[in-house]
Coordinates of C-alpha atoms in Angstrom, one line a residue:
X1 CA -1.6 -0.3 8.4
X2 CA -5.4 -1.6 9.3
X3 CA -7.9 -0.1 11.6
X4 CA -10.7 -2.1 12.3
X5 CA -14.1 0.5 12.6
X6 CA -15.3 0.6 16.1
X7 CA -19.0 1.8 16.9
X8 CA -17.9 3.6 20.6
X9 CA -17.6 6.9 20.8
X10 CA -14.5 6.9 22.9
X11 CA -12.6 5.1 20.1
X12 CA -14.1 7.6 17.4
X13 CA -12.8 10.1 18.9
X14 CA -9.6 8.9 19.0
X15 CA -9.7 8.2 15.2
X16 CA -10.9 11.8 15.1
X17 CA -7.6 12.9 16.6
X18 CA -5.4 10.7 15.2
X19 CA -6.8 12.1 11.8
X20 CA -5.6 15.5 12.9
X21 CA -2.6 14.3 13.3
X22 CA -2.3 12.6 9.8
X23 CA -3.5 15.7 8.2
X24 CA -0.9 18.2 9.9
X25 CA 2.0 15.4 8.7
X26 CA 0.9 14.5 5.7
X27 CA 3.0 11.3 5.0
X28 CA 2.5 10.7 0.9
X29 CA 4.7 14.0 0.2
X30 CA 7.3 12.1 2.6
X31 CA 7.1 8.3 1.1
X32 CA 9.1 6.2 -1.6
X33 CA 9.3 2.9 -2.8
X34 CA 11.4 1.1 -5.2
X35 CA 12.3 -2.3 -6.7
X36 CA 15.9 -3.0 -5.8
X37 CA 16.7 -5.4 -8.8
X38 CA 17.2 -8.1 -5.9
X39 CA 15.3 -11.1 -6.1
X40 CA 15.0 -14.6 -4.2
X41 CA 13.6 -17.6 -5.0
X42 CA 11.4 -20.1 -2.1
X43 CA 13.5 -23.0 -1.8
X44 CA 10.0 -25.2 -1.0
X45 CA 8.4 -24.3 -4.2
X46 CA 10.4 -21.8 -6.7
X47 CA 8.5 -19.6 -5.8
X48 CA 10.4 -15.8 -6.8
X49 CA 10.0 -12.5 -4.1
X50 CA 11.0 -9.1 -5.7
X51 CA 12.3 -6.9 -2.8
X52 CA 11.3 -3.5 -2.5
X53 CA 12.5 -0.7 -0.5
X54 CA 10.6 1.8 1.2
X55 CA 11.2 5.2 3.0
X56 CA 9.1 6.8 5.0
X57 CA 11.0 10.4 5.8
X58 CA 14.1 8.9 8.0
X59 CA 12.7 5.4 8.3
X60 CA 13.8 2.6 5.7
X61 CA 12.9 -1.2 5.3
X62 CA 12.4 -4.0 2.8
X63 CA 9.4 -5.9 2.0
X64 CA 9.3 -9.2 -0.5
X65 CA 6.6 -9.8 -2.8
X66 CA 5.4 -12.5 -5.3
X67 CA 4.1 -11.8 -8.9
X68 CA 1.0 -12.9 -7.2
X69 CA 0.7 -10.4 -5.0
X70 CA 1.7 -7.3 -7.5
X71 CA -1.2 -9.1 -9.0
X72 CA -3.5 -9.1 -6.8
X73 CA -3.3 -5.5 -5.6
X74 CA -3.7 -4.2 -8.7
X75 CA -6.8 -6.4 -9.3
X76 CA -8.4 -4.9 -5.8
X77 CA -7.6 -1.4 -7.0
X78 CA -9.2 -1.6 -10.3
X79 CA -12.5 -3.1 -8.9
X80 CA -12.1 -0.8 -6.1
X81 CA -12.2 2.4 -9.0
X82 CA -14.5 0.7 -11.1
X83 CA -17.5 0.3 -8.2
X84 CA -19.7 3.8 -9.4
X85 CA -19.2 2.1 -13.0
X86 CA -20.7 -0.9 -12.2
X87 CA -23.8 0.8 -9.9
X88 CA -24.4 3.1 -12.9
X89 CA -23.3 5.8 -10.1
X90 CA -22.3 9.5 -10.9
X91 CA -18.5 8.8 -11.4
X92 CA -15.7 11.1 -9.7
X93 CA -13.3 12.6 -11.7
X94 CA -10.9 12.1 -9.7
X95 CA -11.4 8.7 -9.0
X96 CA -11.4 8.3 -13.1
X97 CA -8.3 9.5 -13.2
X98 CA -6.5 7.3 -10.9
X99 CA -8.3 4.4 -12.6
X100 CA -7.4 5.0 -15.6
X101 CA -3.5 5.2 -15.0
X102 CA -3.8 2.0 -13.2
X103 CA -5.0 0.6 -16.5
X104 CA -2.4 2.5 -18.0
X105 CA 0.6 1.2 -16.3
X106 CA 2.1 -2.1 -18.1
X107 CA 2.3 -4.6 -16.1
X108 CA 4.1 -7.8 -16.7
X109 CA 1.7 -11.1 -17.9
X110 CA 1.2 -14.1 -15.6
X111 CA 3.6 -17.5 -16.2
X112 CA 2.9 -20.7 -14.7
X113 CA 6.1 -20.9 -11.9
X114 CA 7.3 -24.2 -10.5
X115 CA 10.1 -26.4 -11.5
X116 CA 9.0 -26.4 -15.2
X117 CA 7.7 -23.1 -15.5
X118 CA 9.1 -20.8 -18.1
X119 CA 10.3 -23.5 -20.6
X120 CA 6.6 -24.5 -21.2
X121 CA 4.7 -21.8 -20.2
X122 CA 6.5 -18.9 -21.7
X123 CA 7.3 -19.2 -25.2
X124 CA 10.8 -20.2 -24.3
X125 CA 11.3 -16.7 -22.8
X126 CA 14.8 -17.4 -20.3
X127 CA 13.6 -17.1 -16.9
X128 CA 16.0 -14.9 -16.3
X129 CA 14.4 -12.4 -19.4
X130 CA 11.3 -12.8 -17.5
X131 CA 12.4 -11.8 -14.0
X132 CA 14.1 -9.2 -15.8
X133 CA 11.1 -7.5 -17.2
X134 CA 8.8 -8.4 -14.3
X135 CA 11.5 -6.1 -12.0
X136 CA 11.3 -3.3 -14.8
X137 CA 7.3 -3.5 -14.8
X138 CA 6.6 -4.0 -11.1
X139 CA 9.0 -0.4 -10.7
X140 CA 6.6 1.4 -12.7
X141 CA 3.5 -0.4 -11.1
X142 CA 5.3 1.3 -7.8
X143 CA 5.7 4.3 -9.3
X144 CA 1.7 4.8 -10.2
X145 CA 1.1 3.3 -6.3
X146 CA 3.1 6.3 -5.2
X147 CA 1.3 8.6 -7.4
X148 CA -2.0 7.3 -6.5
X149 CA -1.3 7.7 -2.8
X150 CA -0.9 11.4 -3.2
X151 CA -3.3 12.1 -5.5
X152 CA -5.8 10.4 -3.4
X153 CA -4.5 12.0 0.0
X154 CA -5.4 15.4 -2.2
X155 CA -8.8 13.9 -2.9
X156 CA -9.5 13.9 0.9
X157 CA -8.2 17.7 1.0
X158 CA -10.2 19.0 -2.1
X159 CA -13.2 16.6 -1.3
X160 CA -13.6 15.9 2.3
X161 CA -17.3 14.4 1.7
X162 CA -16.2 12.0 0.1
X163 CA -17.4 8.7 1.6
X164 CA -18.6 7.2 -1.3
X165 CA -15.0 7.0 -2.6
X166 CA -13.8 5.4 0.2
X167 CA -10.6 6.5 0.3
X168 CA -9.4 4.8 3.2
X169 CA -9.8 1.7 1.5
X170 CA -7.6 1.8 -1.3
X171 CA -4.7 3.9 0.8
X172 CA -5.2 1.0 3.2
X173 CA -4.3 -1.2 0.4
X174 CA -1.5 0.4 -1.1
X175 CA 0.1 0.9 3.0
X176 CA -0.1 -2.8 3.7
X177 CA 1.5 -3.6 0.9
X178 CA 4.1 -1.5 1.1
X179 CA 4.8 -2.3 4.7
X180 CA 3.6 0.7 6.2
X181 CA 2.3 -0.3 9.6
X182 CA 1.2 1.9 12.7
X183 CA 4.5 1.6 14.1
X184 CA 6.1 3.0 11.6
X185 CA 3.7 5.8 11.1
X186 CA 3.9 6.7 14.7
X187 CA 7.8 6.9 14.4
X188 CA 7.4 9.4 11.4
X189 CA 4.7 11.3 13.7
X190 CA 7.6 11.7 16.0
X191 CA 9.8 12.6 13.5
X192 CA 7.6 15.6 12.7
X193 CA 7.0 16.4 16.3
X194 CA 3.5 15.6 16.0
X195 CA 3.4 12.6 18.7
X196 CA 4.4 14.8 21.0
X197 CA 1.4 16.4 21.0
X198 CA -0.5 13.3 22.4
X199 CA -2.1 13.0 25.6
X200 CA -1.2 10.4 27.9
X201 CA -5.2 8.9 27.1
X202 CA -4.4 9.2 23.2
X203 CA -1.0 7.3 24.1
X204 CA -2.7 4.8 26.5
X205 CA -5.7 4.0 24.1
X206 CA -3.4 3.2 21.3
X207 CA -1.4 0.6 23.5
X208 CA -4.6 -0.8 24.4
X209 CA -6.3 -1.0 20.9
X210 CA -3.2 -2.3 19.5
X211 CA -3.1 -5.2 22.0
X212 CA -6.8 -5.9 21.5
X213 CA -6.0 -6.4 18.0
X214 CA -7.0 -3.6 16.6
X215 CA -4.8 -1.9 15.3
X216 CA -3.3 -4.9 13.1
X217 CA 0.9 -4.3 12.2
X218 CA 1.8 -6.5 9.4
X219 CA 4.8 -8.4 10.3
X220 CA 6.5 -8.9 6.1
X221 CA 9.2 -6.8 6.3
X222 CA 12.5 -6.3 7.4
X223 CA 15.3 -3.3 7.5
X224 CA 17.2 -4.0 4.7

């Protein structure tokens, strides 16, 4: 789920609202995500996806990541936490925290994959011993994403001045990957009763942002 900023003041108050709204259902007490065990390999390239599934209250669908991809978010979160360190800033405590679980949290090391792959690259590991342990790792890197998502949805309650953080960011993150998009948030609202609450304006600017691009849905998942 991405919002791009806008600078008008009709749209900010719109995210104002919608705000509100998040706060009054707050989604990260109503959220999972697990590794299924399921895997599939690219035909193309060998390239392996690790399906997860995710529940948002009633709602449930699949996404497929790569290693890559695990990777990668967990790369953008640690130099997301680490920012203050690097400026030589005053360093929130909560924001420590969550960093240092990420670092915590084992996560699986990085083979070479292609038609090759785990024979050479891998210590003559199976590649099956390696998907294996890459399914048990990536469960508990889901885990600490769950974790993190509430703890940092507290961070906005307990420190609403918090800009510096920039919270937003790194939920924004964690939401994309997972396959959280607006849709789906809107259908928990309604879930919760809370949509109901809009006004046909709030219901009409949404379409309109969200054909303008944006409000950006990713399309990488699938019920499952």
């Amino acid at each position: 789920m991405r919002y791009i900023p806008t600078q008008t003041a009709k749209h900010g108050s719109l995210a104002e609202k919608l705000q509100l709204f998040r706060d009054e259902a707050e989604y990260s007490d109503y959220i999972s995500a697990r590794v299924t065990g399921q895997h599939f390999e690219r035909p193309e390239d060998g390239v392996i996806f690790y399906e997860i599934e995710a529940h948002l209250s009633k709602q449930r669908w699949c996404v497929a990541r790569r290693f890559s991809e695990f990777r990668l978010l967990r790369q953008q979160l640690i130099k997301h936490f680490s920012r203050g360190k690097r400026r030589r800033e005053p360093r929130c405590a909560i924001c420590e925290n969550v960093l240092a679980s990420i670092m915590e949290t084992s996560f699986p090391s990085r083979h070479v994959w292609g038609s090759h792959l785990f024979a050479n690259a891998s210590g003559g590991i199976p590649e099956h011993e390696i998907i294996k342990e890459r399914k048990m790792r990536f469960q508990e890197f889901m885990a600490m994403c769950l974790l993190t998502i509430r703890s940092l949805r507290q961070h906005i309650r307990v420190l609403p001045d918090s800009t510096t953080c920039e919270i937003s960011v790194a939920l924004r993150m964690m939401e994309e990957f997972l396959g959280l998009s607006f849709t789906r948030y809107l259908g928990f609202l309604g879930e919760r009763g809370i949509v109901d609450q809009m006004s046909e304006t709030m219901r009409q600017s949404l379409s309109l942002r969200r054909r303008q691009g944006e409000i950006v849905v990713p399309n990488t998942s699938s019920t499952c």
